[in-house]
Amino acid sequence: MEILSNRIQNMAESETLAMTAKARELKAAGKDVISLSIGEPDFNTPDTVKEAAKKAIDDNFTHYPPVGGYADLKEAICEKFRRDNGLDYKPEQIVVSTGAKQSIYQLVQCLVNPGDEVIIPTPFWVSYKEIVRVAEGKCVYVQTQIENNFKVTAEQLEAAITPRTKLIMFSSPSNPTGMLYTKEELRAIADVVVRHDNLFVMADEIYEHINFVGRHESIAQFADVKERVITVNGVAKGFAMTGWRIGFIAAPTVIAKACQKLQGQVTSATCSIAQKATVRAMQMDPTTSADILNMRKVFQERRDMVYKLLCEIPGLKVCMPQGAFYFFPDVSSYYGKHFGDKTIANSTDMAFYLLNEANVATVMGSAFGDDRCIRLSYATSEDLLREALRRMKEALAKLK
Ligand code: GLU
């Protein structure tokens, strides 16, 4: 008998984390690697949030919290949804978990039966696919194109829906493309959803505060579809709190209760101290908070710089991101080219070529369902970004 279950043997490793681990290993071995692989703000957590965490320890918030989160945190999250998104939720509709990834995992476990279809507009964030596969759901990929800013249309969604479709999963601002859905586009998607009974939407809004074009739009704002929407958010990206591992959902009560039940068997609850820190983060108004506004400004400046530098590299197709901190350029014009005995056949070859030849870590587009592209995170300093892009340009020019 095999030691490991089929379930885990069939699961792919997270490529974002794997490429980051490789970059770390090479750095530890003395190589001058610049990592544009993981999506992690290079800012520190705001001081006010750190103070709240220190106080939580001093106040002895060191015991098991309630499974779905402390009452004051749930209240603070409800208030955040009212203030930032115009959405009304009750505390029992909120479940706080150990990162948005756990929130999504639990949600899929609670909604998807084996054989149920889950529509995933492609490119998608790397973990959606494996989370659905572990639940024995069937991923239905709907390919979007760079020419359409990588956005799925209502017509495409309608065409992909069958009587077995249970869930649609997408992120806006998008990881990996940085594109945002407008209110009109979300309305058109909502129109499709309401026409089909028992179809739900997982709206991943973790990059909400990193938006360069204006107001964040939630699909849950439309009353006729709100009961079918599970909004996922967290503090990792917008508040530079990746290590604190706090994510949450706002969901119809029956779904929130199910996720909470599962969480009770898995983690009991998420870290008490991180929860108290998150109460403070939720109180930060994104329209006035200097921490949030400054991070967004810096990301926008970097985006503009990287866009210019990417456009100077021959053969790339680049879409100007409107949010998050990623570029997802199409590098496929280099496929079939060689350097020494190395041929670049796909995005994995390209990511490894750039890692070995340019000492720049990226993530292969295949991890996000689009083998024509690679993903670059620009959540790092301007100097490092400039140098990384210089190295990439030089390495790509060697391909003949
Ligand atoms: N979400 C980030 C990324 O896409 C962090 C790593 C991960 O969890 O995938 O890079």
mmCIF file of N, CA and C in Angstrom, residues 137-267:
data_model
loop_
_atom_site.group_PDB
_atom_site.id
_atom_site.type_symbol
_atom_site.label_atom_id
_atom_site.label_comp_id
_atom_site.label_asym_id
_atom_site.label_seq_id
_atom_site.Cartn_x
_atom_site.Cartn_y
_atom_site.Cartn_z
ATOM 1 N N GLY A 137 -14.189 18.478 -7.161
ATOM 2 C CA GLY A 137 -14.982 19.242 -8.116
ATOM 3 C C GLY A 137 -14.289 19.209 -9.468
ATOM 4 N N LYS A 138 -15.045 19.578 -10.490
ATOM 5 C CA LYS A 138 -14.469 19.599 -11.838
ATOM 6 C C LYS A 138 -14.228 21.056 -12.227
ATOM 7 N N CYS A 139 -12.975 21.401 -12.490
ATOM 8 C CA CYS A 139 -12.660 22.773 -12.897
ATOM 9 C C CYS A 139 -13.064 22.969 -14.349
ATOM 10 N N VAL A 140 -13.810 24.017 -14.602
ATOM 11 C CA VAL A 140 -14.178 24.370 -15.981
ATOM 12 C C VAL A 140 -13.500 25.707 -16.261
ATOM 13 N N TYR A 141 -12.482 25.662 -17.104
ATOM 14 C CA TYR A 141 -11.699 26.878 -17.349
ATOM 15 C C TYR A 141 -12.304 27.665 -18.498
ATOM 16 N N VAL A 142 -12.439 28.941 -18.292
ATOM 17 C CA VAL A 142 -12.924 29.814 -19.371
ATOM 18 C C VAL A 142 -11.778 30.766 -19.697
ATOM 19 N N GLN A 143 -11.205 30.564 -20.878
ATOM 20 C CA GLN A 143 -9.990 31.308 -21.234
ATOM 21 C C GLN A 143 -10.308 32.757 -21.604
ATOM 22 N N THR A 144 -9.632 33.680 -20.974
ATOM 23 C CA THR A 144 -9.763 35.083 -21.367
ATOM 24 C C THR A 144 -8.515 35.474 -22.155
ATOM 25 N N GLN A 145 -8.575 36.628 -22.809
ATOM 26 C CA GLN A 145 -7.460 37.030 -23.675
ATOM 27 C C GLN A 145 -6.886 38.364 -23.223
ATOM 28 N N ILE A 146 -5.599 38.523 -23.467
ATOM 29 C CA ILE A 146 -4.927 39.779 -23.103
ATOM 30 C C ILE A 146 -5.599 40.946 -23.829
ATOM 31 N N GLU A 147 -6.081 40.712 -25.049
ATOM 32 C CA GLU A 147 -6.718 41.784 -25.830
ATOM 33 C C GLU A 147 -7.993 42.292 -25.146
ATOM 34 N N ASN A 148 -8.610 41.435 -24.335
ATOM 35 C CA ASN A 148 -9.823 41.822 -23.595
ATOM 36 C C ASN A 148 -9.467 42.107 -22.132
ATOM 37 N N ASN A 149 -8.214 42.502 -21.901
ATOM 38 C CA ASN A 149 -7.718 42.777 -20.549
ATOM 39 C C ASN A 149 -7.939 41.598 -19.608
ATOM 40 N N PHE A 150 -7.888 40.400 -20.162
ATOM 41 C CA PHE A 150 -8.008 39.167 -19.369
ATOM 42 C C PHE A 150 -9.311 39.109 -18.587
ATOM 43 N N LYS A 151 -10.378 39.669 -19.139
ATOM 44 C CA LYS A 151 -11.639 39.634 -18.385
ATOM 45 C C LYS A 151 -12.639 38.713 -19.068
ATOM 46 N N VAL A 152 -13.354 37.979 -18.242
ATOM 47 C CA VAL A 152 -14.353 37.051 -18.780
ATOM 48 C C VAL A 152 -15.626 37.846 -19.081
ATOM 49 N N THR A 153 -16.317 37.468 -20.139
ATOM 50 C CA THR A 153 -17.556 38.174 -20.463
ATOM 51 C C THR A 153 -18.754 37.350 -19.979
ATOM 52 N N ALA A 154 -19.876 38.030 -19.857
ATOM 53 C CA ALA A 154 -21.100 37.351 -19.435
ATOM 54 C C ALA A 154 -21.454 36.246 -20.426
ATOM 55 N N GLU A 155 -21.225 36.489 -21.697
ATOM 56 C CA GLU A 155 -21.552 35.486 -22.729
ATOM 57 C C GLU A 155 -20.686 34.236 -22.536
ATOM 58 N N GLN A 156 -19.416 34.448 -22.262
ATOM 59 C CA GLN A 156 -18.526 33.289 -22.039
ATOM 60 C C GLN A 156 -19.007 32.472 -20.838
ATOM 61 N N LEU A 157 -19.393 33.186 -19.779
ATOM 62 C CA LEU A 157 -19.848 32.472 -18.574
ATOM 63 C C LEU A 157 -21.119 31.687 -18.864
ATOM 64 N N GLU A 158 -22.055 32.353 -19.502
ATOM 65 C CA GLU A 158 -23.328 31.700 -19.810
ATOM 66 C C GLU A 158 -23.074 30.401 -20.586
ATOM 67 N N ALA A 159 -22.152 30.484 -21.550
ATOM 68 C CA ALA A 159 -21.887 29.319 -22.407
ATOM 69 C C ALA A 159 -21.245 28.173 -21.614
ATOM 70 N N ALA A 160 -20.580 28.497 -20.510
ATOM 71 C CA ALA A 160 -19.870 27.461 -19.745
ATOM 72 C C ALA A 160 -20.758 26.807 -18.681
ATOM 73 N N ILE A 161 -21.911 27.398 -18.417
ATOM 74 C CA ILE A 161 -22.766 26.894 -17.331
ATOM 75 C C ILE A 161 -23.547 25.655 -17.786
ATOM 76 N N THR A 162 -23.576 24.659 -16.918
ATOM 77 C CA THR A 162 -24.374 23.448 -17.164
ATOM 78 C C THR A 162 -25.213 23.206 -15.892
ATOM 79 N N PRO A 163 -26.102 22.228 -15.917
ATOM 80 C CA PRO A 163 -26.879 21.952 -14.688
ATOM 81 C C PRO A 163 -25.995 21.549 -13.504
ATOM 82 N N ARG A 164 -24.727 21.184 -13.766
ATOM 83 C CA ARG A 164 -23.847 20.784 -12.655
ATOM 84 C C ARG A 164 -22.995 21.933 -12.123
ATOM 85 N N THR A 165 -23.138 23.111 -12.712
ATOM 86 C CA THR A 165 -22.285 24.222 -12.270
ATOM 87 C C THR A 165 -22.724 24.712 -10.897
ATOM 88 N N LYS A 166 -21.785 24.746 -9.978
ATOM 89 C CA LYS A 166 -22.118 25.141 -8.610
ATOM 90 C C LYS A 166 -21.521 26.500 -8.248
ATOM 91 N N LEU A 167 -20.363 26.785 -8.815
ATOM 92 C CA LEU A 167 -19.620 27.939 -8.303
ATOM 93 C C LEU A 167 -18.812 28.582 -9.429
ATOM 94 N N ILE A 168 -18.689 29.912 -9.355
ATOM 95 C CA ILE A 168 -17.769 30.663 -10.221
ATOM 96 C C ILE A 168 -16.766 31.327 -9.282
ATOM 97 N N MET A 169 -15.481 31.232 -9.597
ATOM 98 C CA MET A 169 -14.454 31.807 -8.716
ATOM 99 C C MET A 169 -13.616 32.808 -9.484
ATOM 100 N N PHE A 170 -13.513 34.015 -8.984
ATOM 101 C CA PHE A 170 -12.619 34.980 -9.642
ATOM 102 C C PHE A 170 -12.130 36.014 -8.637
ATOM 103 N N SER A 171 -11.061 36.699 -9.018
ATOM 104 C CA SER A 171 -10.538 37.766 -8.166
ATOM 105 C C SER A 171 -10.557 39.080 -8.925
ATOM 106 N N SER A 172 -10.887 40.155 -8.226
ATOM 107 C CA SER A 172 -10.844 41.507 -8.790
ATOM 108 C C SER A 172 -10.553 42.466 -7.648
ATOM 109 N N PRO A 173 -9.447 43.221 -7.703
ATOM 110 C CA PRO A 173 -8.356 43.188 -8.664
ATOM 111 C C PRO A 173 -7.784 41.775 -8.799
ATOM 112 N N SER A 174 -7.345 41.462 -10.000
ATOM 113 C CA SER A 174 -6.979 40.074 -10.291
ATOM 114 C C SER A 174 -5.521 39.749 -9.989
ATOM 115 N N ASN A 175 -5.357 38.619 -9.365
ATOM 116 C CA ASN A 175 -4.070 37.943 -9.314
ATOM 117 C C ASN A 175 -4.231 36.797 -10.315
ATOM 118 N N PRO A 176 -3.512 36.738 -11.433
ATOM 119 C CA PRO A 176 -2.223 37.364 -11.697
ATOM 120 C C PRO A 176 -2.236 38.570 -12.638
ATOM 121 N N THR A 177 -3.377 39.044 -13.130
ATOM 122 C CA THR A 177 -3.303 40.022 -14.227
ATOM 123 C C THR A 177 -3.355 41.472 -13.780
ATOM 124 N N GLY A 178 -3.863 41.728 -12.566
ATOM 125 C CA GLY A 178 -3.980 43.107 -12.093
ATOM 126 C C GLY A 178 -5.187 43.844 -12.661
ATOM 127 N N MET A 179 -6.069 43.148 -13.379
ATOM 128 C CA MET A 179 -7.217 43.830 -13.975
ATOM 129 C C MET A 179 -8.391 43.892 -12.993
ATOM 130 N N LEU A 180 -9.243 44.885 -13.203
ATOM 131 C CA LEU A 180 -10.412 45.081 -12.341
ATOM 132 C C LEU A 180 -11.684 44.942 -13.154
ATOM 133 N N TYR A 181 -12.706 44.366 -12.569
ATOM 134 C CA TYR A 181 -14.013 44.358 -13.210
ATOM 135 C C TYR A 181 -14.744 45.650 -12.842
ATOM 136 N N THR A 182 -15.350 46.295 -13.841
ATOM 137 C CA THR A 182 -16.126 47.508 -13.581
ATOM 138 C C THR A 182 -17.501 47.115 -13.029
ATOM 139 N N LYS A 183 -18.197 48.116 -12.532
ATOM 140 C CA LYS A 183 -19.547 47.873 -12.008
ATOM 141 C C LYS A 183 -20.441 47.266 -13.101
ATOM 142 N N GLU A 184 -20.323 47.781 -14.298
ATOM 143 C CA GLU A 184 -21.170 47.288 -15.407
ATOM 144 C C GLU A 184 -20.830 45.831 -15.733
ATOM 145 N N GLU A 185 -19.551 45.522 -15.718
ATOM 146 C CA GLU A 185 -19.150 44.137 -16.022
ATOM 147 C C GLU A 185 -19.639 43.189 -14.929
ATOM 148 N N LEU A 186 -19.578 43.641 -13.684
ATOM 149 C CA LEU A 186 -20.057 42.793 -12.584
ATOM 150 C C LEU A 186 -21.575 42.623 -12.669
ATOM 151 N N ARG A 187 -22.255 43.693 -13.060
ATOM 152 C CA ARG A 187 -23.716 43.606 -13.225
ATOM 153 C C ARG A 187 -24.065 42.548 -14.286
ATOM 154 N N ALA A 188 -23.288 42.541 -15.359
ATOM 155 C CA ALA A 188 -23.558 41.574 -16.435
ATOM 156 C C ALA A 188 -23.309 40.141 -15.942
ATOM 157 N N ILE A 189 -22.290 39.960 -15.112
ATOM 158 C CA ILE A 189 -22.025 38.626 -14.550
ATOM 159 C C ILE A 189 -23.170 38.248 -13.596
ATOM 160 N N ALA A 190 -23.593 39.220 -12.786
ATOM 161 C CA ALA A 190 -24.697 38.963 -11.843
ATOM 162 C C ALA A 190 -25.960 38.557 -12.596
ATOM 163 N N ASP A 191 -26.196 39.188 -13.740
ATOM 164 C CA ASP A 191 -27.383 38.838 -14.541
ATOM 165 C C ASP A 191 -27.348 37.370 -14.950
ATOM 166 N N VAL A 192 -26.161 36.882 -15.255
ATOM 167 C CA VAL A 192 -26.031 35.463 -15.633
ATOM 168 C C VAL A 192 -26.314 34.591 -14.408
ATOM 169 N N VAL A 193 -25.726 34.961 -13.285
ATOM 170 C CA VAL A 193 -25.854 34.131 -12.076
ATOM 171 C C VAL A 193 -27.313 34.004 -11.646
ATOM 172 N N VAL A 194 -28.037 35.106 -11.643
ATOM 173 C CA VAL A 194 -29.424 35.034 -11.139
ATOM 174 C C VAL A 194 -30.317 34.176 -12.023
ATOM 175 N N ARG A 195 -29.904 33.970 -13.259
ATOM 176 C CA ARG A 195 -30.724 33.130 -14.153
ATOM 177 C C ARG A 195 -30.583 31.643 -13.838
ATOM 178 N N HIS A 196 -29.609 31.279 -12.984
ATOM 179 C CA HIS A 196 -29.366 29.851 -12.711
ATOM 180 C C HIS A 196 -29.498 29.577 -11.217
ATOM 181 N N ASP A 197 -30.404 28.667 -10.873
ATOM 182 C CA ASP A 197 -30.597 28.335 -9.456
ATOM 183 C C ASP A 197 -29.365 27.634 -8.917
ATOM 184 N N ASN A 198 -29.131 27.852 -7.634
ATOM 185 C CA ASN A 198 -28.090 27.095 -6.959
ATOM 186 C C ASN A 198 -26.681 27.330 -7.491
ATOM 187 N N LEU A 199 -26.473 28.485 -8.127
ATOM 188 C CA LEU A 199 -25.142 28.845 -8.628
ATOM 189 C C LEU A 199 -24.585 29.966 -7.750
ATOM 190 N N PHE A 200 -23.358 29.780 -7.283
ATOM 191 C CA PHE A 200 -22.767 30.743 -6.354
ATOM 192 C C PHE A 200 -21.512 31.382 -6.952
ATOM 193 N N VAL A 201 -21.136 32.508 -6.359
ATOM 194 C CA VAL A 201 -19.960 33.239 -6.836
ATOM 195 C C VAL A 201 -19.015 33.449 -5.667
ATOM 196 N N MET A 202 -17.763 33.083 -5.853
ATOM 197 C CA MET A 202 -16.745 33.416 -4.863
ATOM 198 C C MET A 202 -15.987 34.627 -5.408
ATOM 199 N N ALA A 203 -16.180 35.774 -4.757
ATOM 200 C CA ALA A 203 -15.522 37.010 -5.197
ATOM 201 C C ALA A 203 -14.331 37.266 -4.285
ATOM 202 N N ASP A 204 -13.149 37.082 -4.821
ATOM 203 C CA ASP A 204 -11.916 37.231 -4.045
ATOM 204 C C ASP A 204 -11.463 38.686 -4.179
ATOM 205 N N GLU A 205 -11.562 39.423 -3.069
ATOM 206 C CA GLU A 205 -11.294 40.869 -3.117
ATOM 207 C C GLU A 205 -10.078 41.236 -2.266
ATOM 208 N N ILE A 206 -9.154 40.301 -2.157
ATOM 209 C CA ILE A 206 -8.003 40.503 -1.267
ATOM 210 C C ILE A 206 -7.134 41.697 -1.693
ATOM 211 N N TYR A 207 -7.199 42.082 -2.986
ATOM 212 C CA TYR A 207 -6.391 43.234 -3.446
ATOM 213 C C TYR A 207 -7.199 44.528 -3.493
ATOM 214 N N GLU A 208 -8.351 44.526 -2.806
ATOM 215 C CA GLU A 208 -9.255 45.682 -2.841
ATOM 216 C C GLU A 208 -8.553 47.032 -2.715
ATOM 217 N N HIS A 209 -7.652 47.154 -1.765
ATOM 218 C CA HIS A 209 -7.064 48.475 -1.494
ATOM 219 C C HIS A 209 -5.926 48.832 -2.441
ATOM 220 N N ILE A 210 -5.539 47.893 -3.290
ATOM 221 C CA ILE A 210 -4.462 48.216 -4.249
ATOM 222 C C ILE A 210 -5.134 48.366 -5.612
ATOM 223 N N ASN A 211 -5.720 49.525 -5.783
ATOM 224 C CA ASN A 211 -6.582 49.830 -6.934
ATOM 225 C C ASN A 211 -6.184 51.227 -7.400
ATOM 226 N N PHE A 212 -5.740 51.328 -8.664
ATOM 227 C CA PHE A 212 -5.213 52.610 -9.144
ATOM 228 C C PHE A 212 -6.222 53.400 -9.969
ATOM 229 N N VAL A 213 -7.412 52.866 -10.149
ATOM 230 C CA VAL A 213 -8.332 53.553 -11.051
ATOM 231 C C VAL A 213 -9.603 54.075 -10.365
ATOM 232 N N GLY A 214 -9.751 53.828 -9.093
ATOM 233 C CA GLY A 214 -10.938 54.398 -8.445
ATOM 234 C C GLY A 214 -11.573 53.477 -7.447
ATOM 235 N N ARG A 215 -12.881 53.557 -7.348
ATOM 236 C CA ARG A 215 -13.628 52.834 -6.329
ATOM 237 C C ARG A 215 -13.603 51.325 -6.582
ATOM 238 N N HIS A 216 -13.465 50.594 -5.492
ATOM 239 C CA HIS A 216 -13.556 49.139 -5.612
ATOM 240 C C HIS A 216 -15.025 48.744 -5.779
ATOM 241 N N GLU A 217 -15.270 47.851 -6.683
ATOM 242 C CA GLU A 217 -16.646 47.396 -6.911
ATOM 243 C C GLU A 217 -16.773 45.927 -6.497
ATOM 244 N N SER A 218 -17.805 45.657 -5.672
ATOM 245 C CA SER A 218 -18.073 44.272 -5.237
ATOM 246 C C SER A 218 -19.300 43.756 -5.966
ATOM 247 N N ILE A 219 -19.257 42.531 -6.400
ATOM 248 C CA ILE A 219 -20.436 41.976 -7.065
ATOM 249 C C ILE A 219 -21.596 41.805 -6.064
ATOM 250 N N ALA A 220 -21.277 41.704 -4.786
ATOM 251 C CA ALA A 220 -22.330 41.545 -3.765
ATOM 252 C C ALA A 220 -23.191 42.804 -3.618
ATOM 253 N N GLN A 221 -22.785 43.913 -4.257
ATOM 254 C CA GLN A 221 -23.585 45.145 -4.139
ATOM 255 C C GLN A 221 -24.962 45.006 -4.795
ATOM 256 N N PHE A 222 -25.124 44.023 -5.686
ATOM 257 C CA PHE A 222 -26.410 43.898 -6.384
ATOM 258 C C PHE A 222 -27.343 43.010 -5.559
ATOM 259 N N ALA A 223 -28.440 43.610 -5.116
ATOM 260 C CA ALA A 223 -29.326 42.940 -4.156
ATOM 261 C C ALA A 223 -29.826 41.588 -4.673
ATOM 262 N N ASP A 224 -30.072 41.505 -5.981
ATOM 263 C CA ASP A 224 -30.662 40.261 -6.494
ATOM 264 C C ASP A 224 -29.679 39.094 -6.507
ATOM 265 N N VAL A 225 -28.390 39.392 -6.327
ATOM 266 C CA VAL A 225 -27.403 38.313 -6.384
ATOM 267 C C VAL A 225 -26.662 38.134 -5.046
ATOM 268 N N LYS A 226 -26.900 39.046 -4.113
ATOM 269 C CA LYS A 226 -26.105 39.057 -2.873
ATOM 270 C C LYS A 226 -26.148 37.718 -2.131
ATOM 271 N N GLU A 227 -27.296 37.082 -2.132
ATOM 272 C CA GLU A 227 -27.438 35.807 -1.423
ATOM 273 C C GLU A 227 -26.697 34.662 -2.116
ATOM 274 N N ARG A 228 -26.140 34.953 -3.279
ATOM 275 C CA ARG A 228 -25.384 33.922 -4.006
ATOM 276 C C ARG A 228 -23.890 34.232 -3.993
ATOM 277 N N VAL A 229 -23.522 35.308 -3.318
ATOM 278 C CA VAL A 229 -22.122 35.746 -3.374
ATOM 279 C C VAL A 229 -21.436 35.499 -2.043
ATOM 280 N N ILE A 230 -20.235 34.974 -2.118
ATOM 281 C CA ILE A 230 -19.378 34.859 -0.943
ATOM 282 C C ILE A 230 -18.183 35.758 -1.223
ATOM 283 N N THR A 231 -18.078 36.825 -0.452
ATOM 284 C CA THR A 231 -16.968 37.751 -0.642
ATOM 285 C C THR A 231 -15.825 37.315 0.267
ATOM 286 N N VAL A 232 -14.650 37.185 -0.333
ATOM 287 C CA VAL A 232 -13.462 36.793 0.437
ATOM 288 C C VAL A 232 -12.534 37.998 0.503
ATOM 289 N N ASN A 233 -12.001 38.252 1.672
ATOM 290 C CA ASN A 233 -11.046 39.345 1.815
ATOM 291 C C ASN A 233 -10.096 38.997 2.957
ATOM 292 N N GLY A 234 -9.216 39.917 3.298
ATOM 293 C CA GLY A 234 -8.253 39.646 4.359
ATOM 294 C C GLY A 234 -7.338 40.842 4.521
ATOM 295 N N VAL A 235 -6.314 40.697 5.325
ATOM 296 C CA VAL A 235 -5.448 41.848 5.600
ATOM 297 C C VAL A 235 -4.068 41.728 4.966
ATOM 298 N N ALA A 236 -3.759 40.579 4.354
ATOM 299 C CA ALA A 236 -2.379 40.331 3.909
ATOM 300 C C ALA A 236 -1.866 41.414 2.969
ATOM 301 N N LYS A 237 -2.625 41.733 1.943
ATOM 302 C CA LYS A 237 -2.093 42.589 0.889
ATOM 303 C C LYS A 237 -2.272 44.070 1.193
ATOM 304 N N GLY A 238 -3.488 44.481 1.493
ATOM 305 C CA GLY A 238 -3.775 45.905 1.677
ATOM 306 C C GLY A 238 -3.156 46.497 2.926
ATOM 307 N N PHE A 239 -2.855 45.654 3.926
ATOM 308 C CA PHE A 239 -2.327 46.160 5.192
ATOM 309 C C PHE A 239 -0.915 45.635 5.474
ATOM 310 N N ALA A 240 -0.301 45.033 4.465
ATOM 311 C CA ALA A 240 1.048 44.466 4.632
ATOM 312 C C ALA A 240 1.090 43.550 5.857
ATOM 313 N N MET A 241 0.195 42.579 5.881
ATOM 314 C CA MET A 241 0.093 41.685 7.042
ATOM 315 C C MET A 241 0.093 40.225 6.591
ATOM 316 N N THR A 242 0.960 39.894 5.655
ATOM 317 C CA THR A 242 0.959 38.525 5.115
ATOM 318 C C THR A 242 1.202 37.479 6.203
ATOM 319 N N GLY A 243 2.134 37.763 7.092
ATOM 320 C CA GLY A 243 2.512 36.764 8.097
ATOM 321 C C GLY A 243 1.481 36.567 9.201
ATOM 322 N N TRP A 244 0.538 37.485 9.316
ATOM 323 C CA TRP A 244 -0.434 37.379 10.412
ATOM 324 C C TRP A 244 -1.501 36.335 10.099
ATOM 325 N N ARG A 245 -1.650 36.023 8.832
ATOM 326 C CA ARG A 245 -2.566 34.980 8.355
ATOM 327 C C ARG A 245 -4.005 35.209 8.806
ATOM 328 N N ILE A 246 -4.583 36.283 8.312
ATOM 329 C CA ILE A 246 -5.994 36.536 8.598
ATOM 330 C C ILE A 246 -6.749 36.770 7.295
ATOM 331 N N GLY A 247 -7.742 35.929 7.056
ATOM 332 C CA GLY A 247 -8.666 36.123 5.942
ATOM 333 C C GLY A 247 -10.075 35.988 6.481
ATOM 334 N N PHE A 248 -11.046 36.407 5.681
ATOM 335 C CA PHE A 248 -12.423 36.241 6.152
ATOM 336 C C PHE A 248 -13.388 36.153 4.974
ATOM 337 N N ILE A 249 -14.568 35.624 5.272
ATOM 338 C CA ILE A 249 -15.633 35.639 4.275
ATOM 339 C C ILE A 249 -16.828 36.410 4.832
ATOM 340 N N ALA A 250 -17.609 36.944 3.903
ATOM 341 C CA ALA A 250 -18.958 37.444 4.211
ATOM 342 C C ALA A 250 -19.866 36.633 3.301
ATOM 343 N N ALA A 251 -20.799 35.919 3.897
ATOM 344 C CA ALA A 251 -21.543 34.920 3.121
ATOM 345 C C ALA A 251 -22.979 34.825 3.607
ATOM 346 N N PRO A 252 -23.865 34.225 2.816
ATOM 347 C CA PRO A 252 -25.183 33.875 3.345
ATOM 348 C C PRO A 252 -24.998 33.047 4.628
ATOM 349 N N THR A 253 -25.872 33.256 5.598
ATOM 350 C CA THR A 253 -25.660 32.659 6.926
ATOM 351 C C THR A 253 -25.459 31.143 6.861
ATOM 352 N N VAL A 254 -26.226 30.455 6.047
ATOM 353 C CA VAL A 254 -26.128 28.995 5.996
ATOM 354 C C VAL A 254 -24.718 28.561 5.556
ATOM 355 N N ILE A 255 -24.125 29.335 4.661
ATOM 356 C CA ILE A 255 -22.775 28.995 4.187
ATOM 357 C C ILE A 255 -21.737 29.371 5.249
ATOM 358 N N ALA A 256 -21.929 30.526 5.864
ATOM 359 C CA ALA A 256 -20.984 30.941 6.915
ATOM 360 C C ALA A 256 -20.975 29.911 8.052
ATOM 361 N N LYS A 257 -22.159 29.426 8.415
ATOM 362 C CA LYS A 257 -22.239 28.440 9.513
ATOM 363 C C LYS A 257 -21.510 27.149 9.131
ATOM 364 N N ALA A 258 -21.670 26.749 7.869
ATOM 365 C CA ALA A 258 -21.002 25.519 7.416
ATOM 366 C C ALA A 258 -19.485 25.696 7.466
ATOM 367 N N CYS A 259 -19.007 26.837 7.001
ATOM 368 C CA CYS A 259 -17.552 27.080 7.005
ATOM 369 C C CYS A 259 -17.028 27.096 8.442
ATOM 370 N N GLN A 260 -17.828 27.677 9.322
ATOM 371 C CA GLN A 260 -17.424 27.729 10.734
ATOM 372 C C GLN A 260 -17.371 26.316 11.332
ATOM 373 N N LYS A 261 -18.334 25.489 10.952
ATOM 374 C CA LYS A 261 -18.342 24.098 11.455
ATOM 375 C C LYS A 261 -17.072 23.382 11.006
ATOM 376 N N LEU A 262 -16.732 23.541 9.723
ATOM 377 C CA LEU A 262 -15.520 22.892 9.214
ATOM 378 C C LEU A 262 -14.284 23.419 9.944
ATOM 379 N N GLN A 263 -14.238 24.733 10.103
ATOM 380 C CA GLN A 263 -13.085 25.345 10.780
ATOM 381 C C GLN A 263 -12.921 24.816 12.205
ATOM 382 N N GLY A 264 -14.056 24.558 12.847
ATOM 383 C CA GLY A 264 -14.016 24.023 14.209
ATOM 384 C C GLY A 264 -13.331 22.667 14.290
ATOM 385 N N GLN A 265 -13.343 21.944 13.173
ATOM 386 C CA GLN A 265 -12.678 20.637 13.143
ATOM 387 C C GLN A 265 -11.252 20.721 12.592
ATOM 388 N N VAL A 266 -10.889 21.878 12.097
ATOM 389 C CA VAL A 266 -9.596 21.973 11.421
ATOM 390 C C VAL A 266 -8.575 22.803 12.211
ATOM 391 N N THR A 267 -8.951 24.037 12.544
ATOM 392 C CA THR A 267 -7.984 24.887 13.272
ATOM 393 C C THR A 267 -8.524 25.370 14.616
#
